[in-house]
Amino acid sequence: MYHPSRKTSRMVKFSSQAKYISSISVLPDDLLLVIFQVVADDIYGVDEQLRLDCVALASVCRGWRSLVLSTSRFWMRLHMMTKFGALSREHLERNVMRSANALVDVVIYVAKPPDPWGQTGWSLVFDGAKTCLQVLRECSHRWRSLKIINEKDNHSGLFDFVLSELGLPHAPVLNEVEIICHSSGWITSLQESFQFLSTTYTPSLKMLKWEGCDSNILPGHFDASSLTHLSLNFLRQFSHTPASNSLVTFRNFLSCARNLVSLEVHRRVFLVEHAKTDGEVDPVILPALRTLSVIMGTEKPAYLSSILETIATPNLHHLAVHGDSLAWEEDGLIDFSSPAFFLGQDETPKFPSVCKLTMKNMLQSIHGPGKNMRSIFTAFPNVTEVVLDHDVREIADHLVMESYDEKAPPLWPCLQHLIIEMPPMTKFHYLPQLYEWLRLRRGCGLSLPAVVIRYGLQRAGVKEDARDLIVMRKIVNDATGYRASDTRKVVKQLGKLGALVDLRVESWTE
């Protein structure tokens, strides 16, 4: 039954609280700027849409407009999209003027043209791109970062055109360069290397990322001595010139990169058939390298061994290896005890300083796990954090079997964190082995690692910030289709051991 008194009491309560609610218009400018910055950062997050518009904030009222237009940091990101109707020299010039003398981040998105594309539209887009690039070149002395993105399956020639039209501008404070050519198999082949990357013009370059480009983009005499972060992901499927020894090119490139702190080597940086050496060449020493990531596609294990033989990293902290063992033949499975990988000729670890190890899709194949798995543990004696995926099943089995051997030294004695990233629809078959290993580990007097199990879910409505473990376990069970009671029992047992079990549902990607 409806009671008017209840409505009255709610109105009285609201009116008593209203005095604590202030209009945003009375906030001081400094606080407004903080709020605007958060909104602007969110707007800038989607490169493909390139929504620069702080204009939306400037259109609310006269006071906001004056505040936004007079604050240069809102105009430090200069976006350009090579799309019919989206190119405007005047728009770029206004934003360059509003950025005043601040350092700017340049993003150029090379959009795929409509089909069919008439000659008139072709000319307008190319002419518009040329004039806009001229505006960007004129302020190149203030470039802080440069990002060029080629839309997926865009073979219009615009990508090559943009790179050539950038020319050799003087960018003395340029710190970061990313060139991303999204591809599903076909690539944009460059006629010549990207000569823009020269120490004469970019002396402050620290971070360099190439993804999906033809390997010809790499300048032959590029000086990488200033780089601290490098990510290489080439595609070289089509070439009209005879291929040189690409491993030698890769080696020469790294030979002057002695200040590298982070190195990512993706697929096809060099051809496997070029990886054959006589074994007499000394590796390139990278003394500052702390993180090495090798992400392979369908490349054979020889690709990984060539990378590990090419460089020496005495201070490496994090080693990450991603493979595709389903593509390897039975006689091509990785022998982890081979000197080509993690152990030297004298069985000593090649990476004794590694504290964090990430291994994904390296053990499973239609023929079974890799050879001499125990070498994975003995090669990294000081590891404290390990990140695995579904291969943890093979790891857990091996850990349990080794733990029963009282004469064998404990494996991973310093381990503090075990993170397991499972793909959708994965069963929980490995949890009993994981529990048994932790039980045996505690029985040996070793500390128990914190266990974090993350599942990538393909379900709508799953919140990333879910906190209730009971709800999360139910979501995971529903998503995997595995409702057996022993799943909950095992997780409960892990907790009884004193181990920190964080069964966390997260959206994560490779």
Short mmCIF file of C-alpha atoms in Angstrom, two decimals:
data_model
loop_
_atom_site.label_atom_id
_atom_site.label_comp_id
_atom_site.label_asym_id
_atom_site.label_seq_id
_atom_site.Cartn_x
_atom_site.Cartn_y
_atom_site.Cartn_z
CA MET A 1 0.00 0.00 0.00
CA TYR A 2 1.27 3.43 -0.93
CA HIS A 3 2.11 5.79 1.94
CA PRO A 4 2.53 9.50 1.09
CA SER A 5 4.62 9.91 4.23
CA ARG A 6 7.34 7.73 2.71
CA LYS A 7 7.63 10.01 -0.31
CA THR A 8 7.76 13.03 1.98
CA SER A 9 10.51 11.52 4.10
CA ARG A 10 12.57 10.76 0.99
CA MET A 11 12.15 14.35 -0.23
CA VAL A 12 13.20 15.70 3.17
CA LYS A 13 16.26 13.43 3.16
CA PHE A 14 17.21 14.56 -0.36
CA SER A 15 16.77 18.23 0.50
CA SER A 16 18.95 17.80 3.59
CA GLN A 17 21.69 16.30 1.42
CA ALA A 18 21.31 18.84 -1.38
CA LYS A 19 23.32 21.42 0.52
CA TYR A 20 26.36 19.18 0.09
CA ILE A 21 25.91 19.04 -3.71
CA SER A 22 27.64 21.83 -5.57
CA SER A 23 27.35 22.79 -9.23
CA ILE A 24 30.41 21.99 -11.33
CA SER A 25 30.36 25.62 -12.44
CA VAL A 26 31.57 26.75 -9.01
CA LEU A 27 34.67 24.54 -9.08
CA PRO A 28 37.99 26.36 -9.35
CA ASP A 29 39.78 26.29 -12.71
CA ASP A 30 42.58 24.08 -11.42
CA LEU A 31 40.13 21.35 -10.41
CA LEU A 32 38.19 21.68 -13.66
CA LEU A 33 41.41 21.18 -15.59
CA VAL A 34 42.07 17.96 -13.71
CA ILE A 35 38.61 16.66 -14.67
CA PHE A 36 39.04 17.77 -18.28
CA GLN A 37 42.39 15.99 -18.48
CA VAL A 38 40.79 12.69 -17.43
CA VAL A 39 38.11 13.12 -20.11
CA ALA A 40 40.71 14.03 -22.73
CA ASP A 41 42.85 11.00 -21.92
CA ASP A 42 39.81 8.77 -22.38
CA ILE A 43 39.01 10.39 -25.73
CA TYR A 44 42.54 9.89 -26.98
CA GLY A 45 42.52 6.19 -26.18
CA VAL A 46 41.07 4.99 -29.52
CA ASP A 47 43.60 5.59 -32.26
CA GLU A 48 41.38 4.30 -35.07
CA GLN A 49 38.63 6.81 -34.31
CA LEU A 50 41.06 9.65 -33.68
CA ARG A 51 38.59 11.72 -31.71
CA LEU A 52 40.74 14.65 -30.75
CA ASP A 53 37.77 16.70 -29.82
CA CYS A 54 38.28 18.60 -26.69
CA VAL A 55 36.01 20.78 -28.81
CA ALA A 56 33.15 18.96 -27.06
CA LEU A 57 34.34 20.40 -23.74
CA ALA A 58 34.90 23.81 -25.28
CA SER A 59 31.30 23.90 -26.57
CA VAL A 60 29.57 23.70 -23.18
CA CYS A 61 29.87 27.32 -22.19
CA ARG A 62 32.00 30.42 -22.69
CA GLY A 63 34.00 29.84 -19.51
CA TRP A 64 34.89 26.27 -20.41
CA ARG A 65 35.78 27.29 -23.96
CA SER A 66 38.18 29.94 -22.74
CA LEU A 67 39.75 27.51 -20.26
CA VAL A 68 40.20 24.65 -22.75
CA LEU A 69 41.50 26.78 -25.62
CA SER A 70 44.05 28.50 -23.42
CA THR A 71 45.45 25.24 -21.97
CA SER A 72 48.08 23.89 -24.34
CA ARG A 73 48.22 20.37 -22.90
CA PHE A 74 44.79 19.59 -24.33
CA TRP A 75 46.19 20.07 -27.83
CA MET A 76 49.40 18.10 -27.51
CA ARG A 77 48.11 15.20 -29.61
CA LEU A 78 47.96 15.95 -33.30
CA HIS A 79 45.84 13.43 -35.18
CA MET A 80 45.64 13.04 -38.91
CA MET A 81 43.49 10.56 -40.83
CA THR A 82 43.97 9.98 -44.57
CA LYS A 83 40.30 9.67 -45.33
CA PHE A 84 38.09 11.54 -47.76
CA GLY A 85 36.40 14.38 -45.85
CA ALA A 86 38.61 13.93 -42.77
CA LEU A 87 41.67 15.80 -44.05
CA SER A 88 41.83 19.44 -43.05
CA ARG A 89 44.96 21.55 -43.11
CA GLU A 90 43.12 24.30 -41.24
CA HIS A 91 42.12 21.91 -38.44
CA LEU A 92 45.72 20.78 -37.93
CA GLU A 93 47.05 24.34 -38.08
CA ARG A 94 44.60 25.44 -35.37
CA ASN A 95 45.64 22.59 -33.09
CA VAL A 96 49.33 23.26 -33.69
CA MET A 97 48.74 26.90 -32.72
CA ARG A 98 46.77 25.89 -29.59
CA SER A 99 49.55 23.56 -28.46
CA ALA A 100 51.80 26.62 -28.23
CA ASN A 101 55.39 25.52 -27.61
CA ALA A 102 54.51 22.23 -25.90
CA LEU A 103 55.86 18.89 -27.11
CA VAL A 104 53.31 17.04 -29.24
CA ASP A 105 52.36 13.43 -29.99
CA VAL A 106 51.63 12.79 -33.67
CA VAL A 107 49.28 10.00 -34.78
CA ILE A 108 48.73 9.34 -38.49
CA TYR A 109 46.01 6.83 -39.34
CA VAL A 110 46.16 5.64 -42.95
CA ALA A 111 42.58 4.63 -43.67
CA LYS A 112 41.49 2.19 -46.33
CA PRO A 113 39.84 4.05 -49.24
CA PRO A 114 36.26 3.28 -50.31
CA ASP A 115 35.68 0.82 -53.14
CA PRO A 116 35.28 1.77 -55.92
CA TRP A 117 37.55 4.78 -55.61
CA GLY A 118 37.37 7.25 -58.46
CA GLN A 119 40.27 9.28 -59.77
CA THR A 120 38.83 12.48 -58.30
CA GLY A 121 38.63 11.03 -54.79
CA TRP A 122 42.12 9.59 -55.20
CA SER A 123 43.58 12.99 -56.05
CA LEU A 124 41.75 14.78 -53.26
CA VAL A 125 42.96 12.36 -50.58
CA PHE A 126 46.56 12.32 -51.76
CA ASP A 127 46.67 16.11 -52.14
CA GLY A 128 45.05 16.59 -48.74
CA ALA A 129 47.48 14.16 -47.11
CA LYS A 130 50.42 15.99 -48.64
CA THR A 131 49.36 19.39 -47.30
CA CYS A 132 48.61 18.01 -43.83
CA LEU A 133 51.96 16.25 -43.67
CA GLN A 134 53.60 19.55 -44.51
CA VAL A 135 51.92 21.13 -41.48
CA LEU A 136 53.22 18.32 -39.25
CA ARG A 137 56.74 18.61 -40.69
CA GLU A 138 56.85 22.30 -39.89
CA CYS A 139 56.44 21.57 -36.17
CA SER A 140 58.65 18.45 -36.17
CA HIS A 141 61.06 20.15 -33.77
CA ARG A 142 58.34 19.66 -31.11
CA TRP A 143 57.50 16.02 -31.88
CA ARG A 144 57.64 13.84 -28.77
CA SER A 145 56.23 10.66 -30.35
CA LEU A 146 55.17 9.51 -33.80
CA LYS A 147 52.71 6.72 -34.51
CA ILE A 148 51.75 5.65 -38.04
CA ILE A 149 48.98 3.07 -38.39
CA ASN A 150 48.01 1.45 -41.69
CA GLU A 151 44.47 0.09 -41.64
CA LYS A 152 44.08 -3.65 -42.15
CA ASP A 153 44.28 -4.79 -45.78
CA ASN A 154 44.94 -1.28 -47.05
CA HIS A 155 46.92 -1.64 -50.30
CA SER A 156 46.14 1.75 -51.78
CA GLY A 157 49.73 3.00 -51.68
CA LEU A 158 48.84 5.68 -49.14
CA PHE A 159 51.05 4.04 -46.50
CA ASP A 160 54.13 4.27 -48.72
CA PHE A 161 53.12 7.78 -49.70
CA VAL A 162 52.92 8.95 -46.08
CA LEU A 163 56.33 7.51 -45.21
CA SER A 164 57.97 9.10 -48.24
CA GLU A 165 56.28 12.47 -47.71
CA LEU A 166 57.50 12.70 -44.12
CA GLY A 167 60.93 13.10 -45.64
CA LEU A 168 63.73 13.92 -43.22
CA PRO A 169 62.30 16.48 -40.78
CA HIS A 170 64.44 17.64 -37.88
CA ALA A 171 62.99 16.04 -34.71
CA PRO A 172 65.57 16.53 -31.93
CA VAL A 173 63.22 15.60 -29.04
CA LEU A 174 61.42 12.67 -30.71
CA ASN A 175 61.41 9.88 -28.13
CA GLU A 176 59.13 7.16 -29.51
CA VAL A 177 58.26 5.86 -33.00
CA GLU A 178 55.64 3.22 -33.82
CA ILE A 179 54.92 2.05 -37.36
CA ILE A 180 52.07 -0.45 -37.48
CA CYS A 181 50.87 -2.04 -40.69
CA HIS A 182 47.86 -4.20 -39.82
CA SER A 183 47.75 -7.20 -42.10
CA SER A 184 45.94 -10.51 -42.58
CA GLY A 185 48.60 -12.00 -44.84
CA TRP A 186 49.22 -9.35 -47.46
CA ILE A 187 51.65 -6.57 -46.82
CA THR A 188 52.57 -3.15 -48.05
CA SER A 189 55.95 -3.54 -49.69
CA LEU A 190 58.20 -0.52 -49.42
CA GLN A 191 60.36 0.50 -52.31
CA GLU A 192 63.08 1.78 -49.99
CA SER A 193 63.93 1.95 -46.31
CA PHE A 194 62.38 4.54 -44.01
CA GLN A 195 65.26 7.00 -44.06
CA PHE A 196 63.48 9.19 -41.52
CA LEU A 197 65.14 7.14 -38.75
CA SER A 198 68.54 8.77 -38.63
CA THR A 199 70.52 9.84 -35.58
CA THR A 200 71.16 13.12 -37.35
CA TYR A 201 67.44 13.92 -37.29
CA THR A 202 66.22 11.86 -34.30
CA PRO A 203 69.08 11.87 -31.74
CA SER A 204 66.75 11.34 -28.73
CA LEU A 205 64.94 8.24 -30.01
CA LYS A 206 64.45 5.72 -27.19
CA MET A 207 61.51 3.51 -28.17
CA LEU A 208 61.00 1.93 -31.60
CA LYS A 209 58.23 -0.43 -32.65
CA TRP A 210 57.71 -1.92 -36.12
CA GLU A 211 54.78 -4.24 -36.69
CA GLY A 212 53.63 -5.94 -39.89
CA CYS A 213 55.93 -3.99 -42.18
CA ASP A 214 58.11 -5.26 -44.97
CA SER A 215 61.61 -5.80 -43.58
CA ASN A 216 62.95 -3.39 -46.20
CA ILE A 217 61.72 -0.61 -43.93
CA LEU A 218 64.81 -1.19 -41.81
CA PRO A 219 67.57 1.24 -42.80
CA GLY A 220 70.82 -0.51 -43.64
CA HIS A 221 73.00 1.76 -41.49
CA PHE A 222 70.59 2.72 -38.72
CA ASP A 223 72.37 3.60 -35.47
CA ALA A 224 70.43 1.97 -32.64
CA SER A 225 72.74 3.16 -29.85
CA SER A 226 70.15 5.53 -28.38
CA LEU A 227 67.37 2.90 -28.15
CA THR A 228 66.24 1.48 -24.82
CA HIS A 229 63.05 -0.32 -26.03
CA LEU A 230 62.77 -2.16 -29.34
CA SER A 231 59.97 -4.26 -30.81
CA LEU A 232 60.38 -5.88 -34.24
CA ASN A 233 57.65 -7.74 -36.11
CA PHE A 234 58.30 -7.96 -39.83
CA LEU A 235 56.52 -9.65 -42.71
CA ARG A 236 58.59 -10.47 -45.72
CA GLN A 237 56.44 -12.57 -48.01
CA PHE A 238 56.91 -10.80 -51.31
CA SER A 239 60.14 -9.28 -52.54
CA HIS A 240 61.38 -8.40 -56.00
CA THR A 241 65.02 -8.40 -54.91
CA PRO A 242 67.15 -11.37 -53.83
CA ALA A 243 66.95 -11.79 -50.05
CA SER A 244 70.18 -11.26 -48.18
CA ASN A 245 71.11 -13.12 -45.02
CA SER A 246 68.48 -11.53 -42.79
CA LEU A 247 69.98 -13.03 -39.62
CA VAL A 248 73.22 -11.14 -40.31
CA THR A 249 71.18 -7.95 -40.80
CA PHE A 250 69.40 -8.56 -37.49
CA ARG A 251 72.71 -9.21 -35.75
CA ASN A 252 74.31 -6.08 -37.17
CA PHE A 253 71.30 -4.04 -36.09
CA LEU A 254 71.68 -5.22 -32.48
CA SER A 255 75.45 -4.87 -32.41
CA CYS A 256 75.20 -1.13 -31.72
CA ALA A 257 72.11 -1.35 -29.46
CA ARG A 258 74.08 -1.74 -26.24
CA ASN A 259 71.64 0.41 -24.26
CA LEU A 260 68.58 -1.77 -24.89
CA VAL A 261 66.56 -2.45 -21.76
CA SER A 262 63.65 -4.25 -23.46
CA LEU A 263 63.70 -6.29 -26.69
CA GLU A 264 60.70 -7.91 -28.38
CA VAL A 265 61.34 -10.18 -31.35
CA HIS A 266 58.21 -11.30 -33.16
CA ARG A 267 57.81 -13.53 -36.17
CA ARG A 268 59.78 -13.33 -39.38
CA VAL A 269 62.35 -10.81 -38.25
CA PHE A 270 64.72 -13.08 -40.12
CA LEU A 271 64.20 -16.21 -42.19
CA VAL A 272 64.90 -19.56 -40.53
CA GLU A 273 66.95 -20.75 -43.50
CA HIS A 274 69.24 -17.77 -42.89
CA ALA A 275 69.72 -18.82 -39.27
CA LYS A 276 72.41 -21.38 -40.11
CA THR A 277 75.75 -20.31 -38.73
CA ASP A 278 79.02 -22.10 -38.22
CA GLY A 279 78.75 -21.61 -34.45
CA GLU A 280 81.99 -19.69 -34.34
CA VAL A 281 80.51 -16.20 -34.22
CA ASP A 282 80.46 -14.67 -30.77
CA PRO A 283 77.04 -13.48 -29.58
CA VAL A 284 76.16 -9.80 -29.40
CA ILE A 285 76.42 -8.64 -25.79
CA LEU A 286 73.50 -6.51 -24.55
CA PRO A 287 74.61 -5.56 -21.03
CA ALA A 288 71.60 -3.39 -20.13
CA LEU A 289 68.89 -5.78 -21.38
CA ARG A 290 66.39 -6.65 -18.65
CA THR A 291 63.44 -8.02 -20.64
CA LEU A 292 63.61 -10.34 -23.67
CA SER A 293 60.39 -11.47 -25.34
CA VAL A 294 60.35 -13.92 -28.24
CA ILE A 295 56.89 -14.27 -29.77
CA MET A 296 56.75 -16.83 -32.57
CA GLY A 297 53.94 -17.82 -34.90
CA THR A 298 54.45 -20.97 -36.93
CA GLU A 299 58.24 -20.58 -36.92
CA LYS A 300 60.24 -23.68 -36.11
CA PRO A 301 62.20 -23.99 -32.86
CA ALA A 302 65.31 -23.08 -34.87
CA TYR A 303 63.99 -19.52 -34.88
CA LEU A 304 64.11 -19.35 -31.08
CA SER A 305 67.50 -21.02 -30.85
CA SER A 306 68.96 -18.56 -33.37
CA ILE A 307 67.79 -15.58 -31.30
CA LEU A 308 69.17 -17.02 -28.08
CA GLU A 309 72.49 -17.81 -29.77
CA THR A 310 72.74 -14.37 -31.37
CA ILE A 311 72.65 -12.34 -28.15
CA ALA A 312 74.17 -12.57 -24.67
CA THR A 313 72.27 -10.96 -21.79
CA PRO A 314 74.23 -11.11 -18.50
CA ASN A 315 71.66 -9.04 -16.57
CA LEU A 316 68.41 -10.41 -18.00
CA HIS A 317 65.52 -10.22 -15.51
CA HIS A 318 62.45 -11.37 -17.50
CA LEU A 319 62.44 -13.97 -20.29
CA ALA A 320 59.18 -14.49 -22.18
CA VAL A 321 58.77 -17.14 -24.88
CA HIS A 322 55.56 -17.67 -26.85
CA GLY A 323 55.41 -20.49 -29.38
CA ASP A 324 53.04 -22.59 -31.46
CA SER A 325 53.97 -26.17 -30.67
CA LEU A 326 51.01 -27.54 -32.63
CA ALA A 327 52.86 -26.54 -35.79
CA TRP A 328 56.04 -28.43 -34.88
CA GLU A 329 56.73 -31.93 -36.13
CA GLU A 330 57.66 -34.73 -33.76
CA ASP A 331 61.36 -34.58 -34.63
CA GLY A 332 61.28 -30.78 -34.28
CA LEU A 333 60.12 -30.56 -30.67
CA ILE A 334 62.27 -28.39 -28.46
CA ASP A 335 64.94 -30.24 -26.50
CA PHE A 336 65.26 -27.90 -23.54
CA SER A 337 68.57 -29.45 -22.52
CA SER A 338 70.16 -28.47 -25.83
CA PRO A 339 72.86 -25.75 -25.63
CA ALA A 340 70.85 -23.92 -28.29
CA PHE A 341 68.26 -22.97 -25.70
CA PHE A 342 68.51 -22.50 -21.94
CA LEU A 343 71.54 -24.52 -20.84
CA GLY A 344 75.17 -24.17 -21.90
CA GLN A 345 77.54 -26.87 -23.06
CA ASP A 346 78.58 -27.50 -19.44
CA GLU A 347 74.94 -27.72 -18.29
CA THR A 348 75.14 -24.34 -16.53
CA PRO A 349 72.20 -21.93 -16.90
CA LYS A 350 72.54 -19.46 -19.75
CA PHE A 351 70.23 -17.00 -17.96
CA PRO A 352 71.06 -17.31 -14.24
CA SER A 353 69.79 -13.82 -13.40
CA VAL A 354 66.23 -14.42 -14.70
CA CYS A 355 63.67 -13.83 -11.94
CA LYS A 356 60.51 -13.85 -14.08
CA LEU A 357 59.76 -16.52 -16.67
CA THR A 358 56.83 -16.47 -19.11
CA MET A 359 56.23 -19.55 -21.26
CA LYS A 360 53.13 -20.00 -23.38
CA ASN A 361 52.25 -22.78 -25.80
CA MET A 362 55.73 -24.27 -25.68
CA LEU A 363 55.09 -27.79 -24.38
CA GLN A 364 51.84 -29.05 -25.89
CA SER A 365 51.71 -30.70 -29.29
CA ILE A 366 49.94 -33.59 -30.97
CA HIS A 367 53.04 -35.67 -30.20
CA GLY A 368 53.35 -34.78 -26.53
CA PRO A 369 55.43 -32.34 -24.47
CA GLY A 370 58.89 -31.07 -25.27
CA LYS A 371 61.97 -33.07 -24.41
CA ASN A 372 63.88 -32.91 -21.11
CA MET A 373 61.38 -30.70 -19.35
CA ARG A 374 63.47 -30.75 -16.18
CA SER A 375 65.91 -28.41 -17.90
CA ILE A 376 63.27 -25.67 -17.73
CA PHE A 377 63.60 -25.71 -13.96
CA THR A 378 67.37 -26.17 -13.70
CA ALA A 379 68.00 -23.42 -16.27
CA PHE A 380 66.24 -20.82 -14.12
CA PRO A 381 67.33 -21.54 -10.54
CA ASN A 382 66.49 -18.09 -9.16
CA VAL A 383 63.08 -17.58 -10.72
CA THR A 384 60.54 -15.95 -8.37
CA GLU A 385 57.59 -15.38 -10.74
CA VAL A 386 56.34 -17.72 -13.46
CA VAL A 387 53.56 -17.06 -16.00
CA LEU A 388 52.14 -20.11 -17.79
CA ASP A 389 49.09 -21.01 -19.84
CA HIS A 390 47.42 -24.40 -20.37
CA ASP A 391 50.88 -26.02 -20.53
CA VAL A 392 50.78 -25.90 -16.74
CA ARG A 393 49.27 -29.38 -16.94
CA GLU A 394 52.56 -30.83 -18.15
CA ILE A 395 54.50 -28.64 -15.71
CA ALA A 396 52.31 -29.71 -12.76
CA ASP A 397 52.71 -33.41 -13.60
CA HIS A 398 56.49 -33.04 -13.78
CA LEU A 399 56.65 -31.01 -10.57
CA VAL A 400 54.75 -33.69 -8.68
CA MET A 401 56.88 -36.55 -10.00
CA GLU A 402 60.11 -34.72 -9.20
CA SER A 403 58.88 -33.79 -5.71
CA TYR A 404 58.50 -37.48 -4.80
CA ASP A 405 62.24 -37.96 -5.35
CA GLU A 406 63.77 -37.13 -1.98
CA LYS A 407 67.29 -37.11 -3.41
CA ALA A 408 66.50 -34.55 -6.12
CA PRO A 409 66.90 -30.86 -5.23
CA PRO A 410 63.64 -28.88 -5.05
CA LEU A 411 62.54 -27.27 -8.29
CA TRP A 412 62.08 -23.50 -8.34
CA PRO A 413 62.94 -23.09 -4.65
CA CYS A 414 62.60 -19.28 -4.79
CA LEU A 415 59.18 -19.22 -6.49
CA GLN A 416 56.84 -16.60 -4.98
CA HIS A 417 54.18 -16.06 -7.66
CA LEU A 418 52.59 -18.53 -10.08
CA ILE A 419 50.26 -16.94 -12.64
CA ILE A 420 48.21 -19.20 -14.93
CA GLU A 421 46.42 -17.61 -17.90
CA MET A 422 43.86 -20.03 -19.28
CA PRO A 423 41.97 -19.64 -22.56
CA PRO A 424 38.15 -19.91 -22.66
CA MET A 425 36.52 -23.32 -22.27
CA THR A 426 39.58 -24.85 -20.58
CA LYS A 427 38.96 -27.66 -18.11
CA PHE A 428 40.39 -27.77 -14.61
CA HIS A 429 42.26 -31.08 -14.99
CA TYR A 430 45.54 -29.63 -13.73
CA LEU A 431 44.32 -28.45 -10.32
CA PRO A 432 44.76 -31.79 -8.47
CA GLN A 433 48.40 -31.98 -9.61
CA LEU A 434 48.91 -28.34 -8.63
CA TYR A 435 47.51 -29.04 -5.19
CA GLU A 436 49.69 -32.13 -4.73
CA TRP A 437 52.83 -30.22 -5.70
CA LEU A 438 52.07 -27.43 -3.23
CA ARG A 439 51.40 -29.99 -0.51
CA LEU A 440 54.75 -31.68 -1.15
CA ARG A 441 56.47 -28.30 -1.34
CA ARG A 442 55.15 -27.31 2.07
CA GLY A 443 56.22 -30.69 3.43
CA CYS A 444 59.79 -29.89 2.36
CA GLY A 445 59.68 -26.66 4.35
CA LEU A 446 59.57 -24.42 1.27
CA SER A 447 57.37 -21.34 1.10
CA LEU A 448 54.19 -21.56 -0.96
CA PRO A 449 53.81 -19.26 -3.96
CA ALA A 450 50.79 -17.05 -4.48
CA VAL A 451 48.64 -18.70 -7.15
CA VAL A 452 46.74 -16.46 -9.56
CA ILE A 453 44.49 -18.25 -12.06
CA ARG A 454 43.17 -16.00 -14.81
CA TYR A 455 40.60 -17.08 -17.36
CA GLY A 456 39.84 -15.32 -20.60
CA LEU A 457 36.06 -15.39 -20.92
CA GLN A 458 33.94 -15.11 -24.04
CA ARG A 459 30.78 -14.05 -22.30
CA ALA A 460 28.95 -10.77 -22.35
CA GLY A 461 28.29 -9.03 -19.11
CA VAL A 462 31.26 -10.36 -17.14
CA LYS A 463 32.66 -7.47 -15.15
CA GLU A 464 36.42 -7.13 -15.04
CA ASP A 465 36.33 -5.71 -11.55
CA ALA A 466 34.37 -8.55 -9.96
CA ARG A 467 35.59 -9.03 -6.39
CA ASP A 468 33.46 -11.83 -4.92
CA LEU A 469 35.40 -15.10 -5.20
CA ILE A 470 32.25 -17.20 -4.90
CA VAL A 471 30.67 -15.38 -7.81
CA MET A 472 33.89 -15.62 -9.82
CA ARG A 473 34.15 -19.36 -9.29
CA LYS A 474 30.58 -19.78 -10.45
CA ILE A 475 31.27 -17.66 -13.53
CA VAL A 476 34.38 -19.68 -14.33
CA ASN A 477 32.55 -22.97 -13.84
CA ASP A 478 29.69 -21.82 -16.05
CA ALA A 479 32.06 -20.54 -18.72
CA THR A 480 34.12 -23.73 -18.84
CA GLY A 481 31.18 -26.07 -18.57
CA TYR A 482 32.90 -27.88 -15.69
CA ARG A 483 30.70 -28.08 -12.59
CA ALA A 484 32.29 -31.04 -10.77
CA SER A 485 32.33 -30.67 -7.01
CA ASP A 486 36.02 -31.59 -6.82
CA THR A 487 36.85 -28.29 -8.52
CA ARG A 488 35.59 -26.31 -5.53
CA LYS A 489 37.13 -28.86 -3.19
CA VAL A 490 40.58 -28.50 -4.74
CA VAL A 491 40.45 -24.70 -4.62
CA LYS A 492 39.40 -24.92 -0.99
CA GLN A 493 42.27 -27.32 -0.26
CA LEU A 494 44.75 -24.92 -1.83
CA GLY A 495 43.56 -22.29 0.60
CA LYS A 496 43.88 -24.66 3.56
CA LEU A 497 47.55 -25.17 2.71
CA GLY A 498 48.10 -21.53 3.46
CA ALA A 499 48.65 -20.68 -0.22
CA LEU A 500 47.18 -17.42 -1.48
CA VAL A 501 44.78 -18.54 -4.20
CA ASP A 502 43.38 -15.67 -6.25
CA LEU A 503 40.93 -17.23 -8.69
CA ARG A 504 40.45 -14.09 -10.72
CA VAL A 505 38.27 -13.52 -13.76
CA GLU A 506 39.88 -11.08 -16.15
CA SER A 507 39.64 -10.13 -19.79
CA TRP A 508 43.14 -10.60 -21.13
CA THR A 509 44.58 -10.94 -24.62
CA GLU A 510 47.86 -12.30 -25.94
#
